[in-house]
Amino acid sequence: MKIKGRVWKFGDNINTDVIFPGRYMSITDPEETAKHPFETVYPQFLKEAKPGDIVVAGKYFGCGSSREQAATALKYFGVGAVVAESFARIYYRNAINLGLPILIAPGITEKVEDGDTIEIEFEKGIIRNERTGEVVNAQPLPPFVMQLIRDGGLIPHLKKARIGN
């Protein structure tokens, strides 16, 4: 799987309250959650980001509470992928379970700037910065995780497997 998109760059320790503000926790419709990612800290994101754009962050992205809406909002907004130097484990699992493409790429924040265009080859763990030509190596996702993402997440994957049996 390959994607290409504009980078929206964030720093370290971006917590789930920053990704999806707590005041919207009563929202249960995934499409509605997509109206609020990064609303309080990066209002430009909501105004200018487009489907397929890529969130790049530093260390410990998705720390804080385990709210699933932090991953749901990005998926339903249309974010092409989230790439970070490291993730809070609960966020990482939530993203995979929801089918949001996600990669760990140590050193990524030193190799890209906000507004750059990057191309990601998930199975190989290769990220190319179009502006600089630099390549960053990420931890490739195992084949079974890639299948979950292709299927749209854990629940669609299980439904597909059940239908196939």
Tab-separated table of C-alpha atoms in Angstrom:
chain	number	residue	atom	x	y	z
A	1	MET	CA	0.000	0.000	0.000
A	2	LYS	CA	1.321	3.437	-0.990
A	3	ILE	CA	-0.012	6.877	-0.180
A	4	LYS	CA	1.165	10.412	-0.819
A	5	GLY	CA	0.041	13.512	1.038
A	6	ARG	CA	0.785	16.879	2.578
A	7	VAL	CA	2.421	16.869	6.009
A	8	TRP	CA	0.784	18.452	9.042
A	9	LYS	CA	3.600	18.451	11.576
A	10	PHE	CA	3.153	18.267	15.345
A	11	GLY	CA	5.603	18.015	18.230
A	12	ASP	CA	6.030	15.569	21.092
A	13	ASN	CA	3.413	14.455	23.619
A	14	ILE	CA	0.330	15.313	21.573
A	15	ASN	CA	-2.358	13.941	23.837
A	16	THR	CA	-5.832	12.721	23.014
A	17	ASP	CA	-7.383	15.899	24.487
A	18	VAL	CA	-5.455	17.901	21.881
A	19	ILE	CA	-6.419	15.541	19.055
A	20	PHE	CA	-10.093	15.403	20.051
A	21	PRO	CA	-11.282	17.904	22.695
A	22	GLY	CA	-13.054	16.434	25.715
A	23	ARG	CA	-16.073	18.694	25.367
A	24	TYR	CA	-17.137	16.601	22.349
A	25	MET	CA	-16.985	13.233	24.093
A	26	SER	CA	-20.769	12.850	23.875
A	27	ILE	CA	-20.557	12.654	20.066
A	28	THR	CA	-21.099	9.079	18.934
A	29	ASP	CA	-21.406	9.597	15.170
A	30	PRO	CA	-17.951	9.064	13.598
A	31	GLU	CA	-18.735	11.569	10.824
A	32	GLU	CA	-19.423	14.218	13.480
A	33	THR	CA	-16.123	13.525	15.261
A	34	ALA	CA	-14.375	14.452	12.004
A	35	LYS	CA	-15.404	18.090	12.513
A	36	HIS	CA	-13.164	18.555	15.562
A	37	PRO	CA	-9.593	17.163	15.311
A	38	PHE	CA	-6.956	19.576	16.636
A	39	GLU	CA	-9.664	22.246	16.906
A	40	THR	CA	-8.299	23.957	20.011
A	41	VAL	CA	-4.586	23.953	19.121
A	42	TYR	CA	-4.358	24.021	15.335
A	43	PRO	CA	-7.540	25.545	13.856
A	44	GLN	CA	-5.808	25.791	10.448
A	45	PHE	CA	-5.921	22.012	10.238
A	46	LEU	CA	-9.724	22.015	10.074
A	47	LYS	CA	-9.768	24.842	7.537
A	48	GLU	CA	-6.991	23.694	5.211
A	49	ALA	CA	-6.316	19.966	5.594
A	50	LYS	CA	-7.626	17.708	2.877
A	51	PRO	CA	-8.419	14.001	2.715
A	52	GLY	CA	-5.210	12.068	2.222
A	53	ASP	CA	-3.051	14.542	4.148
A	54	ILE	CA	-0.637	13.002	6.634
A	55	VAL	CA	-0.162	13.817	10.317
A	56	VAL	CA	3.503	13.635	11.361
A	57	ALA	CA	4.437	13.936	15.018
A	58	GLY	CA	7.236	13.470	17.490
A	59	LYS	CA	7.342	11.177	20.468
A	60	TYR	CA	4.390	9.710	22.362
A	61	PHE	CA	1.583	10.762	20.013
A	62	GLY	CA	-1.838	9.914	21.427
A	63	CYS	CA	-0.866	9.899	25.092
A	64	GLY	CA	-3.420	10.718	27.769
A	65	SER	CA	-6.874	9.219	27.999
A	66	SER	CA	-7.788	6.185	25.944
A	67	ARG	CA	-10.588	7.904	24.035
A	68	GLU	CA	-11.200	6.114	20.787
A	69	GLN	CA	-12.559	9.326	19.252
A	70	ALA	CA	-8.999	10.654	18.908
A	71	ALA	CA	-8.328	8.028	16.234
A	72	THR	CA	-11.902	8.005	14.898
A	73	ALA	CA	-11.862	11.757	14.241
A	74	LEU	CA	-8.691	11.517	12.147
A	75	LYS	CA	-9.903	8.495	10.198
A	76	TYR	CA	-13.271	10.027	9.349
A	77	PHE	CA	-11.681	13.384	8.571
A	78	GLY	CA	-9.807	11.492	5.875
A	79	VAL	CA	-6.255	11.621	7.210
A	80	GLY	CA	-4.189	9.323	4.988
A	81	ALA	CA	-1.877	8.208	7.787
A	82	VAL	CA	-0.380	9.152	11.124
A	83	VAL	CA	3.410	8.841	11.320
A	84	ALA	CA	5.182	9.503	14.605
A	85	GLU	CA	8.481	8.824	16.317
A	86	SER	CA	6.513	6.855	18.913
A	87	PHE	CA	2.924	6.366	20.035
A	88	ALA	CA	1.061	5.742	23.244
A	89	ARG	CA	0.240	2.038	22.919
A	90	ILE	CA	-3.508	2.495	23.416
A	91	TYR	CA	-3.657	5.067	20.614
A	92	TYR	CA	-1.605	2.808	18.348
A	93	ARG	CA	-3.997	-0.100	18.924
A	94	ASN	CA	-7.096	2.086	18.550
A	95	ALA	CA	-5.817	3.397	15.212
A	96	ILE	CA	-5.117	-0.093	13.875
A	97	ASN	CA	-8.449	-1.430	15.148
A	98	LEU	CA	-10.215	1.424	13.338
A	99	GLY	CA	-8.231	0.935	10.134
A	100	LEU	CA	-6.303	4.217	10.367
A	101	PRO	CA	-2.867	3.726	8.738
A	102	ILE	CA	-0.155	4.367	11.309
A	103	LEU	CA	3.640	4.035	11.310
A	104	ILE	CA	6.462	4.442	13.808
A	105	ALA	CA	9.343	6.345	12.194
A	106	PRO	CA	12.148	7.404	14.554
A	107	GLY	CA	13.681	10.702	13.416
A	108	ILE	CA	10.805	11.655	11.104
A	109	THR	CA	10.392	15.135	12.615
A	110	GLU	CA	13.979	15.994	11.677
A	111	LYS	CA	13.393	15.036	8.034
A	112	VAL	CA	10.091	16.752	7.184
A	113	GLU	CA	8.556	20.173	7.601
A	114	ASP	CA	4.953	21.271	7.792
A	115	GLY	CA	3.647	21.490	4.238
A	116	ASP	CA	6.078	18.977	2.702
A	117	THR	CA	4.681	16.172	0.577
A	118	ILE	CA	5.705	12.663	1.542
A	119	GLU	CA	5.108	9.270	-0.001
A	120	ILE	CA	4.762	6.218	2.232
A	121	GLU	CA	5.283	2.583	1.249
A	122	PHE	CA	3.752	0.789	4.216
A	123	GLU	CA	4.905	-2.766	3.579
A	124	LYS	CA	8.509	-1.638	3.118
A	125	GLY	CA	8.446	1.012	5.847
A	126	ILE	CA	9.828	3.653	3.484
A	127	ILE	CA	8.907	7.336	3.671
A	128	ARG	CA	10.178	9.728	0.976
A	129	ASN	CA	10.163	13.496	1.294
A	130	GLU	CA	9.464	14.904	-2.180
A	131	ARG	CA	11.002	18.293	-1.364
A	132	THR	CA	14.358	17.019	-0.130
A	133	GLY	CA	14.528	13.540	-1.617
A	134	GLU	CA	15.406	12.180	1.826
A	135	VAL	CA	14.204	8.748	2.854
A	136	VAL	CA	13.155	7.834	6.385
A	137	ASN	CA	12.878	4.211	7.431
A	138	ALA	CA	9.831	3.322	9.471
A	139	GLN	CA	8.916	0.095	11.181
A	140	PRO	CA	6.942	-1.782	8.498
A	141	LEU	CA	3.579	-3.076	9.577
A	142	PRO	CA	3.192	-6.858	9.738
A	143	PRO	CA	1.055	-8.382	6.960
A	144	PHE	CA	-1.861	-9.156	9.299
A	145	VAL	CA	-1.970	-5.500	10.448
A	146	MET	CA	-1.877	-4.302	6.841
A	147	GLN	CA	-4.835	-6.596	6.139
A	148	LEU	CA	-6.774	-5.057	9.048
A	149	ILE	CA	-6.108	-1.598	7.623
A	150	ARG	CA	-7.071	-2.636	4.077
A	151	ASP	CA	-10.295	-4.147	5.427
A	152	GLY	CA	-11.170	-0.888	7.211
A	153	GLY	CA	-10.369	-2.005	10.752
A	154	LEU	CA	-10.891	-4.921	13.102
A	155	ILE	CA	-14.696	-5.134	12.989
A	156	PRO	CA	-14.946	-5.065	9.169
A	157	HIS	CA	-12.072	-7.568	9.053
A	158	LEU	CA	-13.872	-9.960	11.406
A	159	LYS	CA	-17.125	-9.589	9.467
A	160	LYS	CA	-15.284	-10.337	6.237
A	161	ALA	CA	-13.613	-13.392	7.798
A	162	ARG	CA	-16.952	-14.646	9.122
A	163	ILE	CA	-18.625	-14.275	5.741
A	164	GLY	CA	-15.729	-16.102	4.107
A	165	ASN	CA	-16.118	-19.140	6.395
